[in-house]
Amino acid sequence: GAVVSQHPSWVICKSGTSVKIECRSLDFQATTMFWYRQFPKQSLMLMATSNEGSKATYEQGVEKDKFLINHASLTLSTLTVTSAHPEDSSFYICSARDRGGDSSYEQYFGPGTRLTVT
Amino acid sequence: GEDVEQSLFLSVREGDSSVINCTYTDSSSTYLYWYKQEPGAGLQLLTYIFSNMDMKQDQRLTVLLNKKDKHLSLRIADTQTGDSAIYFCAERDYKLSFGAGTTVTVRA
């Protein structure tokens, strides 16, 4: 099956620094990738949708200057949390949609990245 | 906007059947999904159903869809300890919208 990886799986950073999270589709091409945020014992909240080669579309309430998304290729999207603060601590999950074929209905999820800002 | 609601907790005895219920409001949903999340991990797609279907069975999993009532359920037959996890219902129009998740605890 299709595999999505995230790196790093967990990161601790100091307040005010920036952190980059990578999301890769390993065995398929993803024209669209999604970034979600999940607080403990809560559901996934969509932050933004990114399409390869174009600007990301952010959900209402998500600061685009704080959460920078770059979808540079059909297999890689990055989320950079700029000037991180403790309230940005969360579980970030990416998802990728297969470019085509019968699996176009499906989004494949990465294992998530646990960010802790101290 | 889309709203997806689920009960938050379910406790079931090993070997019994589990039934997780979900309601949604978006009548234009094209697909409905069930995902499983184990602690500290991402989401695993368990099964999905097209909005024009009533039922889908896949091994121990049975999905029932009542489109009129906008009600979706997931039945897990012969529940095992490995089924303990959080189960998310999701519906998709142009994007996925998730419920809050049902924490299933399987007791011996």
Coordinates of N, CA and C in Angstrom, one line a residue, chain B residues 5 18-24 32-34 47-49 54-56 61-66 70-76 89:
Chain B
E5 N -20.3 13.9 14.1 CA -20.4 13.7 15.6 C -20.3 12.2 15.9
S18 N -18.4 -4.8 18.5 CA -18.4 -3.4 18.8 C -19.2 -2.7 17.8
V19 N -20.0 -1.7 18.2 CA -20.7 -0.8 17.2 C -20.4 0.6 17.5
I20 N -19.8 1.3 16.6 CA -19.5 2.7 16.7 C -20.4 3.5 15.8
N21 N -21.0 4.5 16.3 CA -22.0 5.3 15.5 C -21.5 6.7 15.2
C22 N -22.0 7.2 14.2 CA -21.5 8.5 13.7 C -22.7 9.2 12.9
T23 N -22.8 10.5 13.1 CA -23.8 11.2 12.3 C -23.1 12.4 11.7
Y24 N -23.6 12.8 10.5 CA -22.9 13.9 9.8 C -24.0 14.7 9.2
L32 N -17.5 8.3 2.8 CA -17.5 8.3 4.2 C -16.5 7.2 4.6
Y33 N -15.7 7.5 5.7 CA -14.6 6.7 6.0 C -14.6 6.4 7.5
W34 N -13.9 5.3 7.8 CA -13.5 5.0 9.2 C -12.0 4.8 9.3
T47 N -11.8 1.4 6.4 CA -12.7 1.1 5.4 C -13.4 2.4 5.0
Y48 N -14.0 2.3 3.8 CA -14.8 3.5 3.4 C -16.0 3.0 2.7
I49 N -16.9 3.9 2.4 CA -18.2 3.5 1.7 C -18.6 4.7 0.8
D54 N -25.4 1.2 0.8 CA -26.0 1.1 2.1 C -25.1 0.3 3.1
M55 N -24.4 -0.6 2.5 CA -23.6 -1.5 3.4 C -22.3 -2.0 2.7
K56 N -21.3 -2.2 3.5 CA -20.1 -2.7 3.0 C -19.5 -3.6 4.1
L61 N -15.2 -6.3 9.6 CA -15.8 -4.9 9.6 C -17.0 -4.9 8.8
T62 N -18.1 -4.2 9.3 CA -19.3 -4.0 8.5 C -19.6 -2.5 8.7
V63 N -19.8 -1.8 7.6 CA -20.2 -0.4 7.6 C -21.6 -0.4 7.1
L64 N -22.4 0.4 7.9 CA -23.8 0.6 7.5 C -24.0 2.1 7.3
L65 N -24.7 2.5 6.2 CA -24.9 3.9 5.9 C -26.4 4.1 5.7
N66 N -27.0 5.0 6.5 CA -28.3 5.4 6.3 C -28.3 6.9 5.8
K70 N -28.5 10.4 7.6 CA -27.1 10.8 7.7 C -26.4 10.1 8.9
H71 N -26.5 8.8 8.9 CA -26.0 8.0 10.0 C -25.1 6.9 9.5
L72 N -23.9 6.8 10.1 CA -22.9 5.8 9.6 C -22.5 5.0 10.9
S73 N -22.4 3.7 10.7 CA -21.9 2.9 11.8 C -20.8 2.0 11.3
L74 N -20.0 1.6 12.3 CA -19.0 0.6 12.1 C -19.1 -0.5 13.1
R75 N -19.3 -1.7 12.6 CA -19.4 -2.9 13.5 C -18.1 -3.7 13.3
I76 N -17.5 -4.0 14.5 CA -16.3 -4.9 14.5 C -16.7 -6.2 15.2
C89 N -14.6 8.7 12.5 CA -15.5 8.8 11.3 C -15.1 10.0 10.5

